[in-house]
mmCIF file of C-alpha atoms in Angstrom:
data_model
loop_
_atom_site.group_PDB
_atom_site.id
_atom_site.type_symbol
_atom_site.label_atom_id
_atom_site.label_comp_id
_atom_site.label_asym_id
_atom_site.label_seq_id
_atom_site.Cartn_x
_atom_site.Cartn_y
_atom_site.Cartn_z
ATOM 1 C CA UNK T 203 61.403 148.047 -72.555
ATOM 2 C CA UNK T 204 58.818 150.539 -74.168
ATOM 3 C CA UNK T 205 59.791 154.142 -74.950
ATOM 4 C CA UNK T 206 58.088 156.924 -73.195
ATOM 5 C CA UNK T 207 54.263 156.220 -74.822
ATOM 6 C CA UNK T 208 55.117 153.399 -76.662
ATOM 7 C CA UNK T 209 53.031 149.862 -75.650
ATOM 8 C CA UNK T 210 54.874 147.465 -73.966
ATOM 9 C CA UNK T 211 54.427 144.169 -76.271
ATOM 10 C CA UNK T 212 55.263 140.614 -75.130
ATOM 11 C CA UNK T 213 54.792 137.086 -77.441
ATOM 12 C CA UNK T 214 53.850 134.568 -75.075
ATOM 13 C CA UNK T 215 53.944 130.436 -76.261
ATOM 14 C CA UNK T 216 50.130 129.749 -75.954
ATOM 15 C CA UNK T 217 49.487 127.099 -73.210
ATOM 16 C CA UNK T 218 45.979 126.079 -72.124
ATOM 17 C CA UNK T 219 45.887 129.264 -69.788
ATOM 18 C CA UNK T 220 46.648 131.918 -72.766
ATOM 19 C CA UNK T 221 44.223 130.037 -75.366
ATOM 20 C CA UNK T 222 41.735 131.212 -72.506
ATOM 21 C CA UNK T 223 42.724 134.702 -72.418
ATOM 22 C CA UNK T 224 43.399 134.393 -76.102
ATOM 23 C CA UNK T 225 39.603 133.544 -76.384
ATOM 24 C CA UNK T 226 38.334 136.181 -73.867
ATOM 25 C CA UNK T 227 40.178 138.493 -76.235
ATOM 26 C CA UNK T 228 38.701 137.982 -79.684
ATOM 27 C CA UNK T 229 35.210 137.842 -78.049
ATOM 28 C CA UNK T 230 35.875 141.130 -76.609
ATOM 29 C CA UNK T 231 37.276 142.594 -79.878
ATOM 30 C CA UNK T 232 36.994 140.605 -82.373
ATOM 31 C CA UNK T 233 34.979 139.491 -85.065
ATOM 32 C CA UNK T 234 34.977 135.682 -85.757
ATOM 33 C CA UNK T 235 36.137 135.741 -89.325
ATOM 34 C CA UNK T 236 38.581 137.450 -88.208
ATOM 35 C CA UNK T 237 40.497 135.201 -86.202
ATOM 36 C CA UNK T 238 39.159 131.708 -87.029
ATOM 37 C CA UNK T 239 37.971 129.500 -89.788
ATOM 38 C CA UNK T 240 34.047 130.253 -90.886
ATOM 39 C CA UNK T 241 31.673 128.093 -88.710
ATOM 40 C CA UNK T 242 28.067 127.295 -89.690
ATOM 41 C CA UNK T 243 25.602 129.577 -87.969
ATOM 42 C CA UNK T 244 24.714 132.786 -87.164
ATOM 43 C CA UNK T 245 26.986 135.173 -86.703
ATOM 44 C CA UNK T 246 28.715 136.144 -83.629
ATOM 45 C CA UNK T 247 30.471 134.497 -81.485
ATOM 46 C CA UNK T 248 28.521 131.811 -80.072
ATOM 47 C CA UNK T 249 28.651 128.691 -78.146
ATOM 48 C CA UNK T 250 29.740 126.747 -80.884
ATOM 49 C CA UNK T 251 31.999 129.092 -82.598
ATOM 50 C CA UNK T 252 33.613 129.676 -78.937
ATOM 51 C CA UNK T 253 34.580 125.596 -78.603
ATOM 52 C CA UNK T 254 35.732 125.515 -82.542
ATOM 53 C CA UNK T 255 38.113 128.350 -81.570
ATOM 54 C CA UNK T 256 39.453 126.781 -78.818
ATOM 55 C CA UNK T 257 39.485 123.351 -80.790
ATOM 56 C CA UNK T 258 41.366 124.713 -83.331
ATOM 57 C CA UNK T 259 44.273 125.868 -81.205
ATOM 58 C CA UNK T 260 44.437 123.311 -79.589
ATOM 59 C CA UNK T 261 44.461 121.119 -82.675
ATOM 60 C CA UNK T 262 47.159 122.923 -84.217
ATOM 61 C CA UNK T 263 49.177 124.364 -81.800
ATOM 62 C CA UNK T 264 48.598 122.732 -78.413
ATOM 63 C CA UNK T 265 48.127 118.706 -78.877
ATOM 64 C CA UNK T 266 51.661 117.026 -79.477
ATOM 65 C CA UNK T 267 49.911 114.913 -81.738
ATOM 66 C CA UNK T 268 48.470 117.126 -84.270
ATOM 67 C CA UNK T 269 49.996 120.274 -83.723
ATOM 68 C CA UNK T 270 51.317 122.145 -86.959
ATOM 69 C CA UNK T 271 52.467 125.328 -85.992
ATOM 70 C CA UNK T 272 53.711 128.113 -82.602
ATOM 71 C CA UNK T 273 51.979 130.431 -81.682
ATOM 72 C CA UNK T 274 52.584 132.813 -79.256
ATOM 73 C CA UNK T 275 49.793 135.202 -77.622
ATOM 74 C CA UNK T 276 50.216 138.469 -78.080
ATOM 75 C CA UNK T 277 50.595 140.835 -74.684
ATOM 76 C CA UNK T 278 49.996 144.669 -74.968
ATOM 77 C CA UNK T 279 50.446 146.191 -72.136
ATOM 78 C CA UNK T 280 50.126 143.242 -70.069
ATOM 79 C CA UNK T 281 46.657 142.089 -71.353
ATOM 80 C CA UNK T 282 45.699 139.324 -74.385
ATOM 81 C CA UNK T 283 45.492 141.462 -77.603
ATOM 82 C CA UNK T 284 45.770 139.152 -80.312
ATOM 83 C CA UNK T 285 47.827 135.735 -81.574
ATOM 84 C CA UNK T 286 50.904 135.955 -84.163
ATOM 85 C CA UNK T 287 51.822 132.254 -85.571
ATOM 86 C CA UNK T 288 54.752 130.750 -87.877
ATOM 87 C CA UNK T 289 53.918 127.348 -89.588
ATOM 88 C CA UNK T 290 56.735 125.738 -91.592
ATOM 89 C CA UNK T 291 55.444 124.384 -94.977
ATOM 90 C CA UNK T 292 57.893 122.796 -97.431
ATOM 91 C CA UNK T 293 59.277 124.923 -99.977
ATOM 92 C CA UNK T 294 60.849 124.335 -103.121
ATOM 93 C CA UNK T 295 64.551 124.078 -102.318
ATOM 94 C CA UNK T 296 65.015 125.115 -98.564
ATOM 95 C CA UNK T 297 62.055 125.488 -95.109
ATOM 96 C CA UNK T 298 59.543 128.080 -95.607
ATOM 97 C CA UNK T 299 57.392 129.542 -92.920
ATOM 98 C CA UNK T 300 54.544 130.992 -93.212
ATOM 99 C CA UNK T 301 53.068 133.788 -90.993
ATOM 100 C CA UNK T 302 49.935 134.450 -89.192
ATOM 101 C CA UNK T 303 48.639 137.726 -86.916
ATOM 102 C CA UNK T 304 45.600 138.894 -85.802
ATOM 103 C CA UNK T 305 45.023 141.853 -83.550
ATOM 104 C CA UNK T 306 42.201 143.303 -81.735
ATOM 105 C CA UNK T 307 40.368 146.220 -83.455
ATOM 106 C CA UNK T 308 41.125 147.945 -79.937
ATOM 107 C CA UNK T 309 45.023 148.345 -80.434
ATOM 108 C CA UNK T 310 45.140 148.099 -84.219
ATOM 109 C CA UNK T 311 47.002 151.557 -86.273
ATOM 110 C CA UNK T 312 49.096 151.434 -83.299
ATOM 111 C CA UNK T 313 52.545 149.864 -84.877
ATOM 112 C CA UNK T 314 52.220 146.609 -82.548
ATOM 113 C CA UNK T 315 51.836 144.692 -85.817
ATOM 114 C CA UNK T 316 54.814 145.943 -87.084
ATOM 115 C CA UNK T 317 56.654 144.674 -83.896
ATOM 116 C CA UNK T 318 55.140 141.337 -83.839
ATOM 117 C CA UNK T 319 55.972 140.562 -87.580
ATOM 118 C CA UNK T 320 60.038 141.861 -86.507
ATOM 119 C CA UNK T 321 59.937 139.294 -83.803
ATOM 120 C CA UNK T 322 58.466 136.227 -86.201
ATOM 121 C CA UNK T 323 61.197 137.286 -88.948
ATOM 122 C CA UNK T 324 63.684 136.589 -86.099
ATOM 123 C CA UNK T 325 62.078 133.639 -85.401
ATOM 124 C CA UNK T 326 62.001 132.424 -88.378
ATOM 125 C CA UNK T 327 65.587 133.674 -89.350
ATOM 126 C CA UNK T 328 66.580 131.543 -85.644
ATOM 127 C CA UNK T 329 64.735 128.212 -86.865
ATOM 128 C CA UNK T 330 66.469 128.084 -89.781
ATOM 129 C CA UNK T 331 64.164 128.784 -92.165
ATOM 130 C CA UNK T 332 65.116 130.648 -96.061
ATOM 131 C CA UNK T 333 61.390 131.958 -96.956
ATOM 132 C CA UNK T 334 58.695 133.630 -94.956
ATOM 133 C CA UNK T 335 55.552 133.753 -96.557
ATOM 134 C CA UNK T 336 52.296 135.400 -95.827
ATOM 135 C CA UNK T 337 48.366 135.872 -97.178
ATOM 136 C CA UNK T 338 45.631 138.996 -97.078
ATOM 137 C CA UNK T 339 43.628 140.328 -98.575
ATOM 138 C CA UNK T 340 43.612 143.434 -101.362
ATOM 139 C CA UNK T 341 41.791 145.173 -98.408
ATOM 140 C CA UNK T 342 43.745 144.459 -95.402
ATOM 141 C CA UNK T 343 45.826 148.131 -96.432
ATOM 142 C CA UNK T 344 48.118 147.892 -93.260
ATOM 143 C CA UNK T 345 49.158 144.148 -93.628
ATOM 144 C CA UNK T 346 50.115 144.864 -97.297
ATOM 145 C CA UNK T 347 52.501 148.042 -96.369
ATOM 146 C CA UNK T 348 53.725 145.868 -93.504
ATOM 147 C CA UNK T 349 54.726 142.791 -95.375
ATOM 148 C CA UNK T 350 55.874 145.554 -98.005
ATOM 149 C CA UNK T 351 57.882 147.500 -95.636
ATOM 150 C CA UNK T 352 60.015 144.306 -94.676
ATOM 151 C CA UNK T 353 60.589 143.890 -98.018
ATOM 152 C CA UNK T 354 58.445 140.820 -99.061
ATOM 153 C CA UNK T 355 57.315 140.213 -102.498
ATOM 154 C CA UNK T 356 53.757 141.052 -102.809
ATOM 155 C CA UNK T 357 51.728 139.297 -105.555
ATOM 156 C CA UNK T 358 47.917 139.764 -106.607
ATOM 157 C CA UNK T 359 45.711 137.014 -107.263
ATOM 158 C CA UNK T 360 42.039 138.045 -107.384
ATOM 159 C CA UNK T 361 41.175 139.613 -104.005
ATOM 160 C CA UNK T 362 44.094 137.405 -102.239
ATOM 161 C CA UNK T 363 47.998 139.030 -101.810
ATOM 162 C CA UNK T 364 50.734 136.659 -101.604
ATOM 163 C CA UNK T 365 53.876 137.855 -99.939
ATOM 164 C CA UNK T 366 57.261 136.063 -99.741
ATOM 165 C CA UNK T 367 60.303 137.248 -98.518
ATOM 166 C CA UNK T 368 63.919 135.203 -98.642
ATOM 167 C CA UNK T 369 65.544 134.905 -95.364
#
């Protein structure tokens, strides 16, 4: 339950519903290379870039058959906001995870990412997995002092960060 003016912020497992809402979302407040792979084209989000968003969810995450990773849609006061992920990828000795959010610009600076990345550490913690690992950017300021602040290991190749952090 939120404190008085805090958000109230729910994960929900993406079904085909959420992806929709999940869509409606990053069109709303989102840039595409923000929240997706690049697609050929102009810019914007487009026809095509709308169906390659909602093929690669459901690629990853929603068919049994090809799906790599969880991911939950992220609720802010009741309404789609952004997507937070965990992926497990084999580590050297014991499961890692790696870690995925993306907010809209709307309810960004607002310390939801911060709660999001608390509830994938549990997650993560829960499913048995030693390592949680992350990638930015040198210019994405607030994920570096969040991945930081949980104590991850933050390492700088070229304009890409690396974070790990042992479970």
């Amino acid at each position: 339950m939120p404190g008085s003016g805090e958000s109230e912020i729910v994960l929900i497992p993406l079904d085909e519903p959420g992806l929709g809402r999940l869509l409606e979302a990053a069109v709303a407040d989102a840039d595409p290379v923000e929240v997706m792979p690049p697609v050929a084209g102009p810019g914007g989000w487009t026809e095509a870039r709308r169906e390659a968003f909602l093929a690669f969810h459901r690629r990853r995450s929603l068919d049994p058959d090809t799906a790599i990773e969880t991911t939950w849609v992220i609720e802010v006061d009741g309404a789609a906001a952004g997507a937070a992920r965990l992926r497990p990828v084999s580590g050297q000795a014991a499961l890692e995870v790696e870690a995925g959010v993306w907010l809209g610009r709307s309810v960004r600076g607002r310390g939801i990412g911060r709660r999001v990345a608390e509830v994938l550490l549990e997650a993560a913690r829960d499913g048995g997995a030693a390592r949680f690992v992350a990638t930015t950017t040198v210019d994405n300021a607030a994920a570096r002092r969040l991945l930081s602040d949980a104590g991850a290991e933050l390492n700088v190749h070229g304009v890409d960060v690396d974070a790990q952090l042992e479970l």
